[in-house]
mmCIF file of C-alpha atoms in Angstrom:
data_model
loop_
_atom_site.group_PDB
_atom_site.id
_atom_site.type_symbol
_atom_site.label_atom_id
_atom_site.label_comp_id
_atom_site.label_asym_id
_atom_site.label_seq_id
_atom_site.Cartn_x
_atom_site.Cartn_y
_atom_site.Cartn_z
ATOM 1 C CA UNK N 21 -24.477 9.693 11.142
ATOM 2 C CA UNK N 22 -22.009 12.330 9.972
ATOM 3 C CA UNK N 23 -23.218 15.880 10.294
ATOM 4 C CA UNK N 24 -23.020 18.157 7.252
ATOM 5 C CA UNK N 25 -20.450 20.398 8.909
ATOM 6 C CA UNK N 26 -18.205 17.407 9.709
ATOM 7 C CA UNK N 27 -18.494 16.186 6.140
ATOM 8 C CA UNK N 28 -17.589 19.613 4.763
ATOM 9 C CA UNK N 29 -14.575 19.805 7.095
ATOM 10 C CA UNK N 30 -13.465 16.345 5.991
ATOM 11 C CA UNK N 31 -13.764 17.361 2.322
ATOM 12 C CA UNK N 32 -11.743 20.540 2.962
ATOM 13 C CA UNK N 33 -9.022 18.594 4.801
ATOM 14 C CA UNK N 34 -8.876 15.973 2.083
ATOM 15 C CA UNK N 35 -8.613 18.610 -0.638
ATOM 16 C CA UNK N 36 -5.860 20.447 1.272
ATOM 17 C CA UNK N 37 -3.945 17.176 1.699
ATOM 18 C CA UNK N 38 -4.247 16.407 -2.011
ATOM 19 C CA UNK N 39 -2.925 19.881 -2.878
ATOM 20 C CA UNK N 40 0.035 19.463 -0.484
ATOM 21 C CA UNK N 41 0.848 16.086 -1.957
ATOM 22 C CA UNK N 42 0.672 17.413 -5.510
ATOM 23 C CA UNK N 43 2.955 20.348 -4.665
ATOM 24 C CA UNK N 44 5.477 18.039 -2.984
ATOM 25 C CA UNK N 45 4.861 19.433 0.496
ATOM 26 C CA UNK N 46 4.140 16.347 2.521
ATOM 27 C CA UNK N 47 3.896 16.904 6.262
ATOM 28 C CA UNK N 48 4.773 13.324 7.124
ATOM 29 C CA UNK N 49 5.196 9.989 5.489
ATOM 30 C CA UNK N 50 4.817 6.537 6.915
ATOM 31 C CA UNK N 51 6.862 3.587 5.772
ATOM 32 C CA UNK N 52 5.343 0.251 6.607
ATOM 33 C CA UNK N 53 7.956 -2.449 6.798
ATOM 34 C CA UNK N 54 6.961 -6.000 6.064
ATOM 35 C CA UNK N 55 8.574 -8.401 8.519
ATOM 36 C CA UNK N 56 11.345 -10.449 6.917
ATOM 37 C CA UNK N 57 9.532 -13.732 7.494
ATOM 38 C CA UNK N 58 6.772 -12.668 5.060
ATOM 39 C CA UNK N 59 9.300 -12.070 2.278
ATOM 40 C CA UNK N 60 11.076 -15.329 3.028
ATOM 41 C CA UNK N 61 7.838 -17.316 2.925
ATOM 42 C CA UNK N 62 6.799 -15.656 -0.330
ATOM 43 C CA UNK N 63 10.203 -16.480 -1.859
ATOM 44 C CA UNK N 64 9.718 -20.142 -0.993
ATOM 45 C CA UNK N 65 6.312 -20.130 -2.654
ATOM 46 C CA UNK N 66 4.784 -21.889 0.352
ATOM 47 C CA UNK N 67 1.464 -21.220 2.050
ATOM 48 C CA UNK N 68 1.376 -20.169 5.692
ATOM 49 C CA UNK N 69 0.285 -23.670 6.631
ATOM 50 C CA UNK N 70 3.115 -25.341 4.710
ATOM 51 C CA UNK N 71 5.770 -22.910 5.943
ATOM 52 C CA UNK N 72 4.611 -23.198 9.567
ATOM 53 C CA UNK N 73 4.622 -26.984 9.353
ATOM 54 C CA UNK N 74 8.181 -27.078 8.020
ATOM 55 C CA UNK N 75 9.348 -24.720 10.767
ATOM 56 C CA UNK N 76 7.566 -26.791 13.408
ATOM 57 C CA UNK N 77 5.300 -23.984 14.601
ATOM 58 C CA UNK N 78 1.585 -23.332 14.490
ATOM 59 C CA UNK N 79 0.040 -21.196 11.770
ATOM 60 C CA UNK N 80 -1.009 -18.800 14.549
ATOM 61 C CA UNK N 81 2.633 -18.376 15.620
ATOM 62 C CA UNK N 82 3.721 -17.775 12.025
ATOM 63 C CA UNK N 83 0.970 -15.178 11.637
ATOM 64 C CA UNK N 84 2.233 -13.466 14.790
ATOM 65 C CA UNK N 85 5.727 -13.281 13.284
ATOM 66 C CA UNK N 86 4.391 -12.002 9.977
ATOM 67 C CA UNK N 87 2.336 -9.306 11.703
ATOM 68 C CA UNK N 88 5.290 -8.253 13.846
ATOM 69 C CA UNK N 89 3.498 -9.056 17.105
ATOM 70 C CA UNK N 90 6.049 -11.656 18.195
ATOM 71 C CA UNK N 91 9.617 -12.521 17.218
ATOM 72 C CA UNK N 92 10.881 -15.945 16.166
ATOM 73 C CA UNK N 93 13.033 -17.880 18.637
ATOM 74 C CA UNK N 94 16.706 -18.593 17.965
ATOM 75 C CA UNK N 95 16.083 -21.990 16.350
ATOM 76 C CA UNK N 96 13.241 -20.676 14.197
ATOM 77 C CA UNK N 97 15.388 -17.668 13.263
ATOM 78 C CA UNK N 98 18.110 -20.052 12.045
ATOM 79 C CA UNK N 99 15.634 -21.985 9.897
ATOM 80 C CA UNK N 100 14.299 -18.728 8.471
ATOM 81 C CA UNK N 101 17.875 -17.706 7.626
ATOM 82 C CA UNK N 102 18.371 -21.017 5.801
ATOM 83 C CA UNK N 103 15.115 -20.402 3.941
ATOM 84 C CA UNK N 104 16.374 -16.928 3.015
ATOM 85 C CA UNK N 105 19.589 -18.234 1.501
ATOM 86 C CA UNK N 106 18.264 -21.529 0.121
ATOM 87 C CA UNK N 107 14.470 -21.424 -0.368
ATOM 88 C CA UNK N 108 14.678 -24.552 -2.523
ATOM 89 C CA UNK N 109 15.632 -26.571 0.572
ATOM 90 C CA UNK N 110 12.225 -25.972 2.154
ATOM 91 C CA UNK N 111 10.455 -26.822 -1.086
ATOM 92 C CA UNK N 112 12.453 -30.071 -1.279
ATOM 93 C CA UNK N 113 11.579 -30.914 2.323
ATOM 94 C CA UNK N 114 7.914 -30.378 1.572
ATOM 95 C CA UNK N 115 8.092 -32.655 -1.474
ATOM 96 C CA UNK N 116 9.842 -35.442 0.474
#
């Protein structure tokens, strides 16, 4: 359980951070980049399962790419590039 003194310190820190943010004095900022494969899959309108199937990989592998834990191989990278430029191709393949 949080002690009263820890809670008060947390409140003070939070208030100080809010004041800094409001005044435009931000000590640091973090930009979280979404791996390209997430954007590509979203542009195709396909689910993870559908996209993984069309790329010939497991959903687990696709999730690894999307979370930035692993990088697609050369062949998969080429297919992702095709999907970037022509997302309709993957949708057509799925419909076939």
